[in-house]
Amino acid sequence: MKKFATKYGSFSENGKEYVIATPRTPRPWINVISNGDYGMTVSQTGSGYSWRTHAQLNRLTRWEQDLIKDEWGKYIYLRDEKGNVWSAGWKPVCAEPDAYRCRHGLGYTILESKNFGIETELLMFVPRDEPMEIWQLTLRNRSRKTRTVSLTTYFEWGLGQAPDWHREFHKSFIETEYDSKAGAIFATKRLWEVPTERGHWNTNWPFVAFHASSMKPSSYDTDKESFLGMYGNQAMPASVGEKQLAKRKGNWLDPCASLRNGIRLKPNQEATVIYTLGCGDSRPHAADLAARYRSKDAVQAAFSKVSEHWAMLLDTVHVTTPDDAMDLMENTWLKYQAISGRIWGRTAYYQTGGAYGFRDQLQDSQLWLPIDPGRTKQQLLLHARHQFSDGTVYHWWHPMSEIGLRNDISDNLLWLPFVTNAYLQETADFSILDLAEPFVDVAHPASMYDHCTRAIEKALGRFSQRGLPLIGAGDWNDGLSAVGLDMKGESIWLGHFIHRILHDFADVARRRNDIERSERYRAHAHTLREKLNTLAWDGEYYYGATLDSGGKLGSKENEEGSVWLNPQTWAIIGQVSDRDRSEQVFDVVEKKLEFEIGPLLLYPAYRTPDKYVGYLTRYSPGMRENGGVYTHAATWAVIAAAMLGRGASAHRLYTKINPVHRGKKADVYCAEPYVTPGNIEGPDSAFFGRGGWTWYSGSAAWLFKVGLEWILGIRPTVEGLLVDPCIPSMWKGYRVKRTFRGAVYNIEVRNPERVECGVKEVWVDGRVLGAAMGPRRTTLPLFQPETAHDVVVVLGKTESPS
Ligand code: GLC
C-alpha cells in the first residue's frame, strides 16, 4: 500500500523506501548514501556525485551545483540495434521512458526504467566498509525479438578539489590508465589542492581511483573530447553511436571514464552487469577493490550487510503512534537523514560541505544517544580537540586538511558543555569528564571537564557591563553577523542558553566536588535570570538583541524583524521565564509567529539590507533566516510547548514542520517529502511555503529528539528514564520501544481520560510502581543491561500539573 501519495511519489508500505514515480519532480529529490567514509548523492534523475572522507576536498567525480539542470552525474547509456539511445536513469539522455521509478532506500537507490521494450533496474549503493560504490544493472528483454544492447558508462573525474573556475589547471595533473586484464580504468592526480596552515600545497593526491565492470569491456575511453565529440554534449555523445570507444588514456586529456559492454538478450532473458567506482589507498588496494564485486552473489552479500546495518541502527528506537507521518519520520527518515546525510556525508545538493561545523555535528550527534551513545562520546572528544586553550573553538574545520575558521560567533563553544550534559543524562557515564584531549594550540591534554568549563568561563567573560552576554559575530543565528562586531551588542537567546548551561554544569561541578564553581555558576545563573527578565523584556515578550550602538533588535520598536522566535522559546527551555511569563511568550509565538508552515524565525522579514545587523537582512524577505521557518529552530518551539504541558500545540507544531505533510502540496513545497528542509519560505516571500536546503540541516536530529522526548515524553535523566508525555488529548495511546543503559523498555502509554499530559499510574512488568510518582511525570526504574521490560503508563487528570 502506498503511503502519503502525491502525483510525484509515495512511501512504501513499511515506510523504508520513498518511491518517486516520475523523473520530473519540482526539484531534484535525492538520496545521500554514505558508510561514514565513502559516499554518493543520487537524484531521481540519476545524477549526483561521489566522494571519500570529504565531499569538497576529496570529491571523486565532477559535479556543479545546478538544481535546475541537475545534469552532472555518473551515467550509463544504452543503445539498441536500431540506434535508439536512452540512459539507465533519466539523465542525461532524457528519453521518454514507458515506465520510470526511483526508489530511495536506506543506504541505496534503485532506478527502474522501461524503454524500447527493455526494462532496466539500476541498484546503486555503498558497501558497509569499503571506499567504493556498486552499480548493479539488470536488463530484461520484454520484447518479442532478440535484442542487442550496448552499454556505455560515463562520468568526469574530479579527484580531490578541482573547482570549476580552475578546471584547465586541474586537468593537467590527472593521469588515467586502462588495465585490460582487470577490465578497469585507474586514475591518479599529481596534485592535491588541500590548503594547509603553511598556505601552499605540493603533494600527490594520495589515492588511486578506479572504475571497473564485471563484464570485460570491449573498449573504453578516458577523454571527454573523444567521448562527447568536440562541441558535443552529454545528451547524445558522439561515441555512444560508434562501434568502439576511442581508447584514449594518459595525461593531457579532459579526463573522464567510460567503459563499453555489449549484451544480447533473447525475449524475456535477463542479464546483469556490475560496475564499480571507488577510491583506493594505493594501486594494489584499488585493484583489489575493483576485482571484488564481479558476481551477483558478492553484490547481494554486500547489499545485505548494508541493509542489516541500517536495520540495526534504526530499529533501536521504535514508536507506534496514532500519527503515521510522525512514525515514518521518527522510525526511519529523521535518523537516516541525520546519520547518512549530516554526520557521515556532511553534504547534499543545496550545500556540499564536507567540513565539521563545531555546533552542527555536535548537535546532530545527540541523535546517537538512544541508539549508540558511544558515538556521541566520540563526537564530543573530536570536537574537544578542535577547541583552543582559551576556551574558544573553530566555527568549522575541514577533516583531511585540519584547516578551520575562527570567528567571534558567541555560542559555538557552549555546545560542548551542552551536548556533554545530554550525554551524561543518557548514560550517567561521568567518567567521560576525566578523559583527556589536547587543544588545537596546546598539545598537553586536558580533561573533558576542563574543556567544558573553559568554554563556560570564556562565555562568562564575554558579558556587557549591564550583565548580558555579548553576541559578537552572531549567536546560533549565523545571519546576525554584524550585530556585535565591536563586542558591545548583546544576545538575549544566548542569555537563556547560558542560563540553562550554568544550571546543568552547577550540578556537574557539584558531583565532582568542585563546590566553588558550582556555587559560582548558580549565583551567576540567578543574576543572569534577573537581568534577562528586566533588561531584555519588551513589554509583551523578550526582544532579540542589542546592537553595538545600543539600539534594540527583535523588538516592538522595530518595523522589520519585530519579534524573534528563539528568545521566546528558549526563555522557556532555559527556565528563565516564570510560569506566567512562559505562557505569555508562548502565546506570542502562536499568535505572531506561527503560520500554516510552522513558526517563523522572525517576523516581519527584513526588506532593507542593514549592514549593522548582518547578512540575514540581505536574503530575500521570507527566505531562510530572514523570516522563513528555520526548521532547526522551529523544533525548539515543540519543546517549549511541551514544557508548558500544551500537548495540542506541541503536536500541531511538529505536524506543521513534518515534511510528510508539507510535501502534500508538492508543487508549492517543491522539496523532498521524506527529509527535513533547512528552511521553508515565509509569508513575506513570493514563494510562501517553498522548502529548500534539504538533507543538510541540523533539524533532523532535533526533530527526532523533540518527537521522542517531548511529545512522546520518553526522556533520559541521570537518575533514569523519565516518562512525561505531552500529546493531543484525542490520542488514545501509543507505544515506544527504547533502549536505555543497555536495557530495552517496551512502553505502552494509555490515555483513557483523553488528557494532554499527566501520568497517573505506571506498571512495570505487571506490577504497579508506587513511590517514584510525581504529579505529572515519573522516572522508570533502571534495569540490568540486556534485559527487556514491559512498562504500561496510564495518563489521567493529576492533582497539580507541574
Ligand atoms: C546554519 C548553520 C548553523 C546555524 C544555522 C542558523 O544551518 O549550519 O550552524 O546555527 O544556520 O543560522
PDB file of N, CA and C in Angstrom, residues 51-105:
ATOM      1  N   TRP A  51      32.342  10.889  -3.299  1.00  0.00           N
ATOM      2  CA  TRP A  51      33.498  11.427  -2.570  1.00  0.00           C
ATOM      3  C   TRP A  51      34.028  10.382  -1.615  1.00  0.00           C
ATOM      4  N   ARG A  52      35.207  10.646  -1.107  1.00  0.00           N
ATOM      5  CA  ARG A  52      35.699   9.852   0.021  1.00  0.00           C
ATOM      6  C   ARG A  52      36.154  10.811   1.115  1.00  0.00           C
ATOM      7  N   THR A  53      35.673  10.594   2.310  1.00  0.00           N
ATOM      8  CA  THR A  53      36.012  11.350   3.529  1.00  0.00           C
ATOM      9  C   THR A  53      35.525  12.808   3.533  1.00  0.00           C
ATOM     10  N   HIS A  54      35.632  13.495   2.414  1.00  0.00           N
ATOM     11  CA  HIS A  54      35.300  14.916   2.396  1.00  0.00           C
ATOM     12  C   HIS A  54      34.731  15.257   1.019  1.00  0.00           C
ATOM     13  N   ALA A  55      33.488  15.679   1.004  1.00  0.00           N
ATOM     14  CA  ALA A  55      32.785  15.854  -0.275  1.00  0.00           C
ATOM     15  C   ALA A  55      33.299  17.027  -1.089  1.00  0.00           C
ATOM     16  N   GLN A  56      34.086  17.895  -0.458  1.00  0.00           N
ATOM     17  CA  GLN A  56      34.614  19.030  -1.194  1.00  0.00           C
ATOM     18  C   GLN A  56      36.090  18.821  -1.516  1.00  0.00           C
ATOM     19  N   LEU A  57      36.861  18.527  -0.496  1.00  0.00           N
ATOM     20  CA  LEU A  57      38.310  18.385  -0.696  1.00  0.00           C
ATOM     21  C   LEU A  57      38.651  17.077  -1.386  1.00  0.00           C
ATOM     22  N   ASN A  58      37.750  16.129  -1.321  1.00  0.00           N
ATOM     23  CA  ASN A  58      38.076  14.833  -1.905  1.00  0.00           C
ATOM     24  C   ASN A  58      36.909  14.246  -2.694  1.00  0.00           C
ATOM     25  N   ARG A  59      36.389  15.082  -3.577  1.00  0.00           N
ATOM     26  CA  ARG A  59      35.316  14.592  -4.445  1.00  0.00           C
ATOM     27  C   ARG A  59      35.954  13.845  -5.608  1.00  0.00           C
ATOM     28  N   LEU A  60      35.377  12.705  -5.919  1.00  0.00           N
ATOM     29  CA  LEU A  60      35.967  11.879  -6.988  1.00  0.00           C
ATOM     30  C   LEU A  60      35.471  12.275  -8.352  1.00  0.00           C
ATOM     31  N   THR A  61      34.191  12.602  -8.424  1.00  0.00           N
ATOM     32  CA  THR A  61      33.596  12.854  -9.733  1.00  0.00           C
ATOM     33  C   THR A  61      33.168  14.309  -9.799  1.00  0.00           C
ATOM     34  N   ARG A  62      33.198  14.873 -10.967  1.00  0.00           N
ATOM     35  CA  ARG A  62      32.855  16.292 -11.082  1.00  0.00           C
ATOM     36  C   ARG A  62      31.358  16.496 -10.911  1.00  0.00           C
ATOM     37  N   TRP A  63      31.034  17.606 -10.314  1.00  0.00           N
ATOM     38  CA  TRP A  63      29.633  17.974 -10.119  1.00  0.00           C
ATOM     39  C   TRP A  63      29.577  19.467  -9.949  1.00  0.00           C
ATOM     40  N   GLU A  64      28.671  20.091 -10.627  1.00  0.00           N
ATOM     41  CA  GLU A  64      28.461  21.505 -10.399  1.00  0.00           C
ATOM     42  C   GLU A  64      27.059  21.714  -9.878  1.00  0.00           C
ATOM     43  N   GLN A  65      26.969  22.664  -8.949  1.00  0.00           N
ATOM     44  CA  GLN A  65      25.690  22.841  -8.283  1.00  0.00           C
ATOM     45  C   GLN A  65      24.715  23.531  -9.223  1.00  0.00           C
ATOM     46  N   ASP A  66      23.754  22.791  -9.715  1.00  0.00           N
ATOM     47  CA  ASP A  66      22.736  23.359 -10.594  1.00  0.00           C
ATOM     48  C   ASP A  66      21.458  22.562 -10.373  1.00  0.00           C
ATOM     49  N   LEU A  67      20.608  23.101  -9.492  1.00  0.00           N
ATOM     50  CA  LEU A  67      19.419  22.337  -9.112  1.00  0.00           C
ATOM     51  C   LEU A  67      18.320  22.409 -10.164  1.00  0.00           C
ATOM     52  N   ILE A  68      18.558  23.169 -11.207  1.00  0.00           N
ATOM     53  CA  ILE A  68      17.567  23.222 -12.279  1.00  0.00           C
ATOM     54  C   ILE A  68      17.909  22.194 -13.369  1.00  0.00           C
ATOM     55  N   LYS A  69      19.155  22.215 -13.814  1.00  0.00           N
ATOM     56  CA  LYS A  69      19.526  21.257 -14.864  1.00  0.00           C
ATOM     57  C   LYS A  69      19.796  19.869 -14.289  1.00  0.00           C
ATOM     58  N   ASP A  70      20.357  19.818 -13.106  1.00  0.00           N
ATOM     59  CA  ASP A  70      20.746  18.547 -12.486  1.00  0.00           C
ATOM     60  C   ASP A  70      21.394  17.619 -13.509  1.00  0.00           C
ATOM     61  N   GLU A  71      22.458  18.087 -14.117  1.00  0.00           N
ATOM     62  CA  GLU A  71      22.996  17.297 -15.221  1.00  0.00           C
ATOM     63  C   GLU A  71      24.457  16.901 -15.027  1.00  0.00           C
ATOM     64  N   TRP A  72      24.866  16.809 -13.767  1.00  0.00           N
ATOM     65  CA  TRP A  72      26.193  16.248 -13.512  1.00  0.00           C
ATOM     66  C   TRP A  72      26.014  14.918 -12.824  1.00  0.00           C
ATOM     67  N   GLY A  73      26.661  13.886 -13.356  1.00  0.00           N
ATOM     68  CA  GLY A  73      26.459  12.602 -12.709  1.00  0.00           C
ATOM     69  C   GLY A  73      27.343  11.522 -13.263  1.00  0.00           C
ATOM     70  N   LYS A  74      26.997  10.325 -12.883  1.00  0.00           N
ATOM     71  CA  LYS A  74      27.695   9.118 -13.318  1.00  0.00           C
ATOM     72  C   LYS A  74      26.623   8.318 -14.038  1.00  0.00           C
ATOM     73  N   TYR A  75      26.806   8.161 -15.321  1.00  0.00           N
ATOM     74  CA  TYR A  75      25.686   7.717 -16.140  1.00  0.00           C
ATOM     75  C   TYR A  75      25.964   6.418 -16.883  1.00  0.00           C
ATOM     76  N   ILE A  76      24.884   5.746 -17.281  1.00  0.00           N
ATOM     77  CA  ILE A  76      25.007   4.581 -18.176  1.00  0.00           C
ATOM     78  C   ILE A  76      24.083   4.820 -19.376  1.00  0.00           C
ATOM     79  N   TYR A  77      24.680   4.840 -20.565  1.00  0.00           N
ATOM     80  CA  TYR A  77      23.898   4.958 -21.810  1.00  0.00           C
ATOM     81  C   TYR A  77      23.587   3.569 -22.331  1.00  0.00           C
ATOM     82  N   LEU A  78      22.412   3.425 -22.910  1.00  0.00           N
ATOM     83  CA  LEU A  78      22.066   2.176 -23.586  1.00  0.00           C
ATOM     84  C   LEU A  78      21.721   2.515 -25.029  1.00  0.00           C
ATOM     85  N   ARG A  79      22.106   1.604 -25.916  1.00  0.00           N
ATOM     86  CA  ARG A  79      21.791   1.820 -27.334  1.00  0.00           C
ATOM     87  C   ARG A  79      21.408   0.481 -27.926  1.00  0.00           C
ATOM     88  N   ASP A  80      20.294   0.427 -28.631  1.00  0.00           N
ATOM     89  CA  ASP A  80      19.887  -0.870 -29.186  1.00  0.00           C
ATOM     90  C   ASP A  80      20.298  -0.978 -30.657  1.00  0.00           C
ATOM     91  N   GLU A  81      19.964  -2.108 -31.248  1.00  0.00           N
ATOM     92  CA  GLU A  81      20.417  -2.406 -32.617  1.00  0.00           C
ATOM     93  C   GLU A  81      19.852  -1.428 -33.642  1.00  0.00           C
ATOM     94  N   LYS A  82      18.765  -0.768 -33.268  1.00  0.00           N
ATOM     95  CA  LYS A  82      18.188   0.199 -34.222  1.00  0.00           C
ATOM     96  C   LYS A  82      18.760   1.604 -34.048  1.00  0.00           C
ATOM     97  N   GLY A  83      19.602   1.746 -33.050  1.00  0.00           N
ATOM     98  CA  GLY A  83      20.187   3.069 -32.824  1.00  0.00           C
ATOM     99  C   GLY A  83      19.416   3.905 -31.822  1.00  0.00           C
ATOM    100  N   ASN A  84      18.410   3.321 -31.173  1.00  0.00           N
ATOM    101  CA  ASN A  84      17.725   4.061 -30.101  1.00  0.00           C
ATOM    102  C   ASN A  84      18.673   4.210 -28.907  1.00  0.00           C
ATOM    103  N   VAL A  85      18.740   5.402 -28.367  1.00  0.00           N
ATOM    104  CA  VAL A  85      19.638   5.650 -27.229  1.00  0.00           C
ATOM    105  C   VAL A  85      18.824   6.154 -26.037  1.00  0.00           C
ATOM    106  N   TRP A  86      19.101   5.621 -24.877  1.00  0.00           N
ATOM    107  CA  TRP A  86      18.487   6.114 -23.643  1.00  0.00           C
ATOM    108  C   TRP A  86      19.470   5.905 -22.496  1.00  0.00           C
ATOM    109  N   SER A  87      19.076   6.257 -21.298  1.00  0.00           N
ATOM    110  CA  SER A  87      20.003   6.034 -20.181  1.00  0.00           C
ATOM    111  C   SER A  87      19.298   5.289 -19.051  1.00  0.00           C
ATOM    112  N   ALA A  88      20.115   4.699 -18.173  1.00  0.00           N
ATOM    113  CA  ALA A  88      19.545   3.858 -17.110  1.00  0.00           C
ATOM    114  C   ALA A  88      18.789   4.717 -16.096  1.00  0.00           C
ATOM    115  N   GLY A  89      19.302   5.903 -15.832  1.00  0.00           N
ATOM    116  CA  GLY A  89      18.499   6.905 -15.126  1.00  0.00           C
ATOM    117  C   GLY A  89      17.807   7.713 -16.211  1.00  0.00           C
ATOM    118  N   TRP A  90      17.243   8.841 -15.850  1.00  0.00           N
ATOM    119  CA  TRP A  90      16.581   9.638 -16.888  1.00  0.00           C
ATOM    120  C   TRP A  90      17.603  10.545 -17.576  1.00  0.00           C
ATOM    121  N   LYS A  91      18.434  11.184 -16.764  1.00  0.00           N
ATOM    122  CA  LYS A  91      19.531  11.971 -17.311  1.00  0.00           C
ATOM    123  C   LYS A  91      20.598  11.002 -17.783  1.00  0.00           C
ATOM    124  N   PRO A  92      21.424  11.321 -18.722  1.00  0.00           N
ATOM    125  CA  PRO A  92      21.464  12.599 -19.427  1.00  0.00           C
ATOM    126  C   PRO A  92      20.668  12.602 -20.735  1.00  0.00           C
ATOM    127  N   VAL A  93      20.180  11.415 -21.164  1.00  0.00           N
ATOM    128  CA  VAL A  93      19.527  11.393 -22.483  1.00  0.00           C
ATOM    129  C   VAL A  93      18.128  12.012 -22.412  1.00  0.00           C
ATOM    130  N   CYS A  94      17.447  11.799 -21.281  1.00  0.00           N
ATOM    131  CA  CYS A  94      16.084  12.297 -21.095  1.00  0.00           C
ATOM    132  C   CYS A  94      15.131  11.786 -22.168  1.00  0.00           C
ATOM    133  N   ALA A  95      15.259  10.508 -22.516  1.00  0.00           N
ATOM    134  CA  ALA A  95      14.270   9.879 -23.401  1.00  0.00           C
ATOM    135  C   ALA A  95      12.965   9.795 -22.615  1.00  0.00           C
ATOM    136  N   GLU A  96      11.841   9.622 -23.292  1.00  0.00           N
ATOM    137  CA  GLU A  96      10.578   9.480 -22.563  1.00  0.00           C
ATOM    138  C   GLU A  96      10.386   8.004 -22.243  1.00  0.00           C
ATOM    139  N   PRO A  97      10.648   7.579 -21.013  1.00  0.00           N
ATOM    140  CA  PRO A  97      10.522   6.148 -20.720  1.00  0.00           C
ATOM    141  C   PRO A  97       9.058   5.707 -20.686  1.00  0.00           C
ATOM    142  N   ASP A  98       8.827   4.421 -20.985  1.00  0.00           N
ATOM    143  CA  ASP A  98       7.455   3.896 -20.883  1.00  0.00           C
ATOM    144  C   ASP A  98       7.057   3.740 -19.422  1.00  0.00           C
ATOM    145  N   ALA A  99       8.032   3.545 -18.576  1.00  0.00           N
ATOM    146  CA  ALA A  99       7.765   3.470 -17.135  1.00  0.00           C
ATOM    147  C   ALA A  99       9.017   3.944 -16.432  1.00  0.00           C
ATOM    148  N   TYR A 100       8.862   4.565 -15.272  1.00  0.00           N
ATOM    149  CA  TYR A 100      10.039   5.069 -14.555  1.00  0.00           C
ATOM    150  C   TYR A 100       9.754   5.111 -13.062  1.00  0.00           C
ATOM    151  N   ARG A 101      10.680   4.630 -12.297  1.00  0.00           N
ATOM    152  CA  ARG A 101      10.563   4.755 -10.834  1.00  0.00           C
ATOM    153  C   ARG A 101      11.942   4.951 -10.244  1.00  0.00           C
ATOM    154  N   CYS A 102      12.005   5.786  -9.239  1.00  0.00           N
ATOM    155  CA  CYS A 102      13.249   5.925  -8.474  1.00  0.00           C
ATOM    156  C   CYS A 102      12.897   5.575  -7.041  1.00  0.00           C
ATOM    157  N   ARG A 103      13.554   4.582  -6.496  1.00  0.00           N
ATOM    158  CA  ARG A 103      13.269   4.165  -5.117  1.00  0.00           C
ATOM    159  C   ARG A 103      14.464   4.514  -4.232  1.00  0.00           C
ATOM    160  N   HIS A 104      14.265   5.526  -3.381  1.00  0.00           N
ATOM    161  CA  HIS A 104      15.329   5.877  -2.440  1.00  0.00           C
ATOM    162  C   HIS A 104      15.127   5.059  -1.170  1.00  0.00           C
ATOM    163  N   GLY A 105      16.122   4.280  -0.806  1.00  0.00           N
ATOM    164  CA  GLY A 105      16.019   3.475   0.408  1.00  0.00           C
ATOM    165  C   GLY A 105      17.161   3.797   1.361  1.00  0.00           C
TER     166      GLY A 105
END
